[in-house]
DNA sequence: GCCAACGTTGGC
DNA sequence: GCCAACGTTGGC
């Protein structure tokens, strides 16, 4: 079993939206590295930290669970969608997404500020400046530390 | 709103 | 295959 961090702009799709929807397709990812993680490494049952960017504060707001492994991201074929990709082939879709379900919202978010200054979390990808990857692997140790020690 | 860091595109 | 130009992300 693996652990992940999923980034979303807080005012675009938040942990509250996921709570309301119960589950959602993690569509619209148009970055090869992120796609490869979803396609090759994410398995049903994996857990993910739900991270808000462009928020106050930025940080981990809760937990989500992978409930369906990678499948075609249909937004790539929707001309009206922001993530439409005219060059993707229906018979060999370029973009994939997984389905995630709501698990838990933290009482208080674990802020990026906290994550950056905690020595237990050294090496976490989200700490690196300029790390724009929106689907990141997280070590079990870091995941558990955030969930059990920092979050309420 | 600014801008640094990064990914992608396209000319050569 | 290189690299400049461009667009986007995301912290501040």
PDB file of C-alpha atoms (C1' of nucleotides) in Angstrom:
ATOM      1  CA  UNK A   1       0.000   0.000   0.000  1.00  0.00           C
ATOM      2  CA  UNK A   2       1.200   3.442  -0.925  1.00  0.00           C
ATOM      3  CA  UNK A   3       0.572   6.994   0.194  1.00  0.00           C
ATOM      4  CA  UNK A   4       0.108  10.104  -1.903  1.00  0.00           C
ATOM      5  CA  UNK A   5      -0.452  13.811  -1.844  1.00  0.00           C
ATOM      6  CA  UNK A   6      -3.097  15.257  -4.133  1.00  0.00           C
ATOM      7  CA  UNK A   7      -3.010  18.958  -4.800  1.00  0.00           C
ATOM      8  CA  UNK A   8      -6.013  21.052  -5.591  1.00  0.00           C
ATOM      9  CA  UNK A   9      -6.617  24.759  -5.637  1.00  0.00           C
ATOM     10  CA  UNK A  10      -8.774  25.365  -2.598  1.00  0.00           C
ATOM     11  CA  UNK A  11     -11.291  27.536  -4.421  1.00  0.00           C
ATOM     12  CA  UNK A  12     -11.423  25.174  -7.376  1.00  0.00           C
ATOM     13  CA  UNK A  13     -12.141  21.822  -5.731  1.00  0.00           C
ATOM     14  CA  UNK A  14     -11.811  21.631  -1.980  1.00  0.00           C
ATOM     15  CA  UNK A  15     -12.004  18.902   0.639  1.00  0.00           C
ATOM     16  CA  UNK A  16     -15.513  20.196   1.382  1.00  0.00           C
ATOM     17  CA  UNK A  17     -16.487  19.569  -2.234  1.00  0.00           C
ATOM     18  CA  UNK A  18     -15.174  16.027  -1.940  1.00  0.00           C
ATOM     19  CA  UNK A  19     -17.059  15.538   1.312  1.00  0.00           C
ATOM     20  CA  UNK A  20     -20.243  16.708  -0.380  1.00  0.00           C
ATOM     21  CA  UNK A  21     -19.655  14.551  -3.472  1.00  0.00           C
ATOM     22  CA  UNK A  22     -18.455  11.535  -1.424  1.00  0.00           C
ATOM     23  CA  UNK A  23     -16.275  10.571  -4.395  1.00  0.00           C
ATOM     24  CA  UNK A  24     -14.944  12.108  -7.580  1.00  0.00           C
ATOM     25  CA  UNK A  25     -12.795  11.420 -10.616  1.00  0.00           C
ATOM     26  CA  UNK A  26      -9.438  13.126 -10.235  1.00  0.00           C
ATOM     27  CA  UNK A  27      -9.633  14.462 -13.760  1.00  0.00           C
ATOM     28  CA  UNK A  28      -7.930  17.346 -15.497  1.00  0.00           C
ATOM     29  CA  UNK A  29      -4.354  16.333 -14.698  1.00  0.00           C
ATOM     30  CA  UNK A  30      -2.267  17.305 -17.742  1.00  0.00           C
ATOM     31  CA  UNK A  31       1.218  16.537 -16.581  1.00  0.00           C
ATOM     32  CA  UNK A  32       2.984  13.356 -17.621  1.00  0.00           C
ATOM     33  CA  UNK A  33       4.742  12.695 -14.349  1.00  0.00           C
ATOM     34  CA  UNK A  34       1.514  13.056 -12.405  1.00  0.00           C
ATOM     35  CA  UNK A  35      -0.334  10.902 -14.919  1.00  0.00           C
ATOM     36  CA  UNK A  36       2.294   8.194 -14.690  1.00  0.00           C
ATOM     37  CA  UNK A  37       1.970   8.031 -10.927  1.00  0.00           C
ATOM     38  CA  UNK A  38      -1.789   7.640 -11.261  1.00  0.00           C
ATOM     39  CA  UNK A  39      -1.592   5.155 -14.095  1.00  0.00           C
ATOM     40  CA  UNK A  40       1.273   2.998 -12.890  1.00  0.00           C
ATOM     41  CA  UNK A  41       1.450   3.197  -9.141  1.00  0.00           C
ATOM     42  CA  UNK A  42      -1.873   4.138  -7.597  1.00  0.00           C
ATOM     43  CA  UNK A  43      -3.818   1.179  -6.326  1.00  0.00           C
ATOM     44  CA  UNK A  44      -7.271   0.834  -4.922  1.00  0.00           C
ATOM     45  CA  UNK A  45      -7.114   1.381  -1.176  1.00  0.00           C
ATOM     46  CA  UNK A  46      -4.139   3.736  -1.231  1.00  0.00           C
ATOM     47  CA  UNK A  47      -4.539   6.822   0.930  1.00  0.00           C
ATOM     48  CA  UNK A  48      -3.784  10.391  -0.020  1.00  0.00           C
ATOM     49  CA  UNK A  49      -3.244  13.667   1.778  1.00  0.00           C
ATOM     50  CA  UNK A  50      -5.620  16.250   0.323  1.00  0.00           C
ATOM     51  CA  UNK A  51      -3.625  19.431  -0.192  1.00  0.00           C
ATOM     52  CA  UNK A  52      -4.968  22.895  -0.927  1.00  0.00           C
ATOM     53  CA  UNK A  53      -2.796  25.286  -2.888  1.00  0.00           C
ATOM     54  CA  UNK A  54      -3.567  28.992  -3.379  1.00  0.00           C
ATOM     55  CA  UNK A  55      -5.399  28.936  -0.073  1.00  0.00           C
ATOM     56  CA  UNK A  56      -5.153  30.493   3.354  1.00  0.00           C
ATOM     57  CA  UNK A  57      -3.362  28.655   4.612  1.00  0.00           C
ATOM     58  CA  UNK A  58      -1.859  26.310   2.083  1.00  0.00           C
ATOM     59  CA  UNK A  59      -1.594  22.830   3.507  1.00  0.00           C
ATOM     60  CA  UNK A  60      -3.129  19.425   4.057  1.00  0.00           C
ATOM     61  CA  UNK A  61      -6.844  19.660   4.784  1.00  0.00           C
ATOM     62  CA  UNK A  62      -7.783  16.003   5.032  1.00  0.00           C
ATOM     63  CA  UNK A  63      -7.514  12.479   3.700  1.00  0.00           C
ATOM     64  CA  UNK A  64      -8.854  10.808   0.576  1.00  0.00           C
ATOM     65  CA  UNK A  65      -8.798   7.207  -0.570  1.00  0.00           C
ATOM     66  CA  UNK A  66      -8.203   5.766  -4.026  1.00  0.00           C
ATOM     67  CA  UNK A  67     -11.353   3.814  -4.906  1.00  0.00           C
ATOM     68  CA  UNK A  68     -10.814   3.143  -8.617  1.00  0.00           C
ATOM     69  CA  UNK A  69      -7.575   2.662 -10.493  1.00  0.00           C
ATOM     70  CA  UNK A  70      -6.607   4.665 -13.561  1.00  0.00           C
ATOM     71  CA  UNK A  71      -9.065   4.951 -16.407  1.00  0.00           C
ATOM     72  CA  UNK A  72      -9.507   7.343 -19.311  1.00  0.00           C
ATOM     73  CA  UNK A  73     -10.052  10.951 -18.276  1.00  0.00           C
ATOM     74  CA  UNK A  74     -13.145  11.872 -20.283  1.00  0.00           C
ATOM     75  CA  UNK A  75     -12.590  15.619 -19.934  1.00  0.00           C
ATOM     76  CA  UNK A  76      -9.852  15.349 -22.578  1.00  0.00           C
ATOM     77  CA  UNK A  77     -12.544  14.647 -25.200  1.00  0.00           C
ATOM     78  CA  UNK A  78     -14.961  17.337 -24.052  1.00  0.00           C
ATOM     79  CA  UNK A  79     -14.548  20.380 -26.269  1.00  0.00           C
ATOM     80  CA  UNK A  80     -16.238  22.575 -23.700  1.00  0.00           C
ATOM     81  CA  UNK A  81     -13.953  21.491 -20.893  1.00  0.00           C
ATOM     82  CA  UNK A  82     -10.939  23.549 -19.857  1.00  0.00           C
ATOM     83  CA  UNK A  83      -8.826  20.426 -20.111  1.00  0.00           C
ATOM     84  CA  UNK A  84      -9.887  19.467 -23.620  1.00  0.00           C
ATOM     85  CA  UNK A  85      -7.014  17.976 -25.623  1.00  0.00           C
ATOM     86  CA  UNK A  86      -7.652  17.975 -29.365  1.00  0.00           C
ATOM     87  CA  UNK A  87      -4.643  15.766 -30.032  1.00  0.00           C
ATOM     88  CA  UNK A  88      -5.662  12.879 -27.786  1.00  0.00           C
ATOM     89  CA  UNK A  89      -6.863   9.720 -29.546  1.00  0.00           C
ATOM     90  CA  UNK A  90     -10.088   8.096 -28.323  1.00  0.00           C
ATOM     91  CA  UNK A  91      -8.679   4.667 -28.976  1.00  0.00           C
ATOM     92  CA  UNK A  92      -5.545   5.440 -27.051  1.00  0.00           C
ATOM     93  CA  UNK A  93      -6.357   8.162 -24.535  1.00  0.00           C
ATOM     94  CA  UNK A  94      -3.414  10.223 -23.456  1.00  0.00           C
ATOM     95  CA  UNK A  95      -4.745  11.264 -20.057  1.00  0.00           C
ATOM     96  CA  UNK A  96      -5.861   9.046 -17.229  1.00  0.00           C
ATOM     97  CA  UNK A  97      -7.445   9.640 -13.879  1.00  0.00           C
ATOM     98  CA  UNK A  98      -8.267   7.698 -10.745  1.00  0.00           C
ATOM     99  CA  UNK A  99     -11.361   7.969  -8.580  1.00  0.00           C
ATOM    100  CA  UNK A 100     -10.975   9.155  -5.026  1.00  0.00           C
ATOM    101  CA  UNK A 101     -13.365   9.091  -2.078  1.00  0.00           C
ATOM    102  CA  UNK A 102     -13.670  11.308   0.963  1.00  0.00           C
ATOM    103  CA  UNK A 103     -12.213   9.846   4.140  1.00  0.00           C
ATOM    104  CA  UNK A 104     -11.752  12.669   6.577  1.00  0.00           C
ATOM    105  CA  UNK A 105     -11.417  16.391   6.957  1.00  0.00           C
ATOM    106  CA  UNK A 106      -9.011  17.628   9.614  1.00  0.00           C
ATOM    107  CA  UNK A 107     -10.384  19.982  12.260  1.00  0.00           C
ATOM    108  CA  UNK A 108      -7.524  22.317  11.423  1.00  0.00           C
ATOM    109  CA  UNK A 109      -5.394  22.052   8.298  1.00  0.00           C
ATOM    110  CA  UNK A 110      -1.752  21.063   8.658  1.00  0.00           C
ATOM    111  CA  UNK A 111      -0.211  24.118   7.066  1.00  0.00           C
ATOM    112  CA  UNK A 112       2.649  24.170   4.621  1.00  0.00           C
ATOM    113  CA  UNK A 113       4.375  26.441   7.100  1.00  0.00           C
ATOM    114  CA  UNK A 114       4.222  23.678   9.730  1.00  0.00           C
ATOM    115  CA  UNK A 115       5.283  21.033   7.239  1.00  0.00           C
ATOM    116  CA  UNK A 116       8.270  23.091   6.173  1.00  0.00           C
ATOM    117  CA  UNK A 117       9.534  23.654   9.681  1.00  0.00           C
ATOM    118  CA  UNK A 118       9.048  20.182  11.122  1.00  0.00           C
ATOM    119  CA  UNK A 119      12.285  18.192  11.097  1.00  0.00           C
ATOM    120  CA  UNK A 120      10.302  14.935  10.949  1.00  0.00           C
ATOM    121  CA  UNK A 121       9.147  15.860   7.480  1.00  0.00           C
ATOM    122  CA  UNK A 122      12.501  16.525   5.920  1.00  0.00           C
ATOM    123  CA  UNK A 123      12.629  15.404   2.305  1.00  0.00           C
ATOM    124  CA  UNK A 124       8.917  15.728   1.652  1.00  0.00           C
ATOM    125  CA  UNK A 125       8.375  16.736  -1.931  1.00  0.00           C
ATOM    126  CA  UNK A 126       5.886  19.464  -1.172  1.00  0.00           C
ATOM    127  CA  UNK A 127       8.579  21.289   0.829  1.00  0.00           C
ATOM    128  CA  UNK A 128      10.729  21.909  -2.207  1.00  0.00           C
ATOM    129  CA  UNK A 129      10.222  25.335  -3.708  1.00  0.00           C
ATOM    130  CA  UNK A 130       9.026  25.122  -7.261  1.00  0.00           C
ATOM    131  CA  UNK A 131       7.622  21.630  -6.808  1.00  0.00           C
ATOM    132  CA  UNK A 132       4.586  21.951  -9.034  1.00  0.00           C
ATOM    133  CA  UNK A 133       3.776  18.277  -9.261  1.00  0.00           C
ATOM    134  CA  UNK A 134       0.117  17.866  -8.352  1.00  0.00           C
ATOM    135  CA  UNK A 135       0.285  14.126  -7.669  1.00  0.00           C
ATOM    136  CA  UNK A 136       3.140  13.227  -5.372  1.00  0.00           C
ATOM    137  CA  UNK A 137       4.192  10.081  -3.552  1.00  0.00           C
ATOM    138  CA  UNK A 138       4.495  10.436   0.224  1.00  0.00           C
ATOM    139  CA  UNK A 139       6.402   8.044   2.474  1.00  0.00           C
ATOM    140  CA  UNK A 140       4.451   6.015   5.009  1.00  0.00           C
ATOM    141  CA  UNK A 141       6.450   7.655   7.767  1.00  0.00           C
ATOM    142  CA  UNK A 142       5.578  11.165   6.626  1.00  0.00           C
ATOM    143  CA  UNK A 143       1.949  10.251   6.027  1.00  0.00           C
ATOM    144  CA  UNK A 144       1.516   8.769   9.474  1.00  0.00           C
ATOM    145  CA  UNK A 145       3.348  11.603  11.160  1.00  0.00           C
ATOM    146  CA  UNK A 146       1.077  14.206   9.581  1.00  0.00           C
ATOM    147  CA  UNK A 147      -2.099  12.259  10.241  1.00  0.00           C
ATOM    148  CA  UNK A 148      -1.274  11.039  13.745  1.00  0.00           C
ATOM    149  CA  UNK A 149       0.947  13.747  15.193  1.00  0.00           C
ATOM    150  CA  UNK A 150       0.006  16.997  13.475  1.00  0.00           C
ATOM    151  CA  UNK A 151      -3.641  16.642  12.511  1.00  0.00           C
ATOM    152  CA  UNK A 152      -6.572  16.629  14.878  1.00  0.00           C
TER     153      UNK A 152
ATOM    154  C1'  DG B   1      -0.260  41.022  -8.146  1.00  0.00           C
ATOM    155  C1'  DC B   2       4.482  39.544  -8.551  1.00  0.00           C
ATOM    156  C1'  DC B   3       7.767  36.484  -9.910  1.00  0.00           C
ATOM    157  C1'  DA B   4      10.684  32.220  -9.573  1.00  0.00           C
ATOM    158  C1'  DA B   5      10.630  27.641 -11.012  1.00  0.00           C
ATOM    159  C1'  DC B   6       9.251  24.470 -13.974  1.00  0.00           C
ATOM    160  C1'  DG B   7       7.230  22.000 -18.279  1.00  0.00           C
ATOM    161  C1'  DT B   8       6.262  22.300 -23.126  1.00  0.00           C
ATOM    162  C1'  DT B   9       6.736  23.913 -27.752  1.00  0.00           C
ATOM    163  C1'  DG B  10       8.913  24.766 -31.881  1.00  0.00           C
ATOM    164  C1'  DG B  11      12.658  26.725 -34.821  1.00  0.00           C
ATOM    165  C1'  DC B  12      17.006  25.611 -36.201  1.00  0.00           C
TER     166       DC B  12
ATOM    167  C1'  DG C   1      19.195  17.384 -29.927  1.00  0.00           C
ATOM    168  C1'  DC C   2      19.671  22.059 -28.297  1.00  0.00           C
ATOM    169  C1'  DC C   3      17.721  25.965 -26.345  1.00  0.00           C
ATOM    170  C1'  DA C   4      14.965  30.272 -26.405  1.00  0.00           C
ATOM    171  C1'  DA C   5      10.374  31.635 -25.902  1.00  0.00           C
ATOM    172  C1'  DC C   6       6.307  30.980 -23.881  1.00  0.00           C
ATOM    173  C1'  DG C   7       2.599  29.447 -20.650  1.00  0.00           C
ATOM    174  C1'  DT C   8       1.433  27.737 -16.095  1.00  0.00           C
ATOM    175  C1'  DT C   9       1.852  26.776 -11.227  1.00  0.00           C
ATOM    176  C1'  DG C  10       1.918  28.194  -6.797  1.00  0.00           C
ATOM    177  C1'  DG C  11       4.192  30.551  -2.736  1.00  0.00           C
ATOM    178  C1'  DC C  12       4.523  34.901  -0.986  1.00  0.00           C
TER     179       DC C  12
END
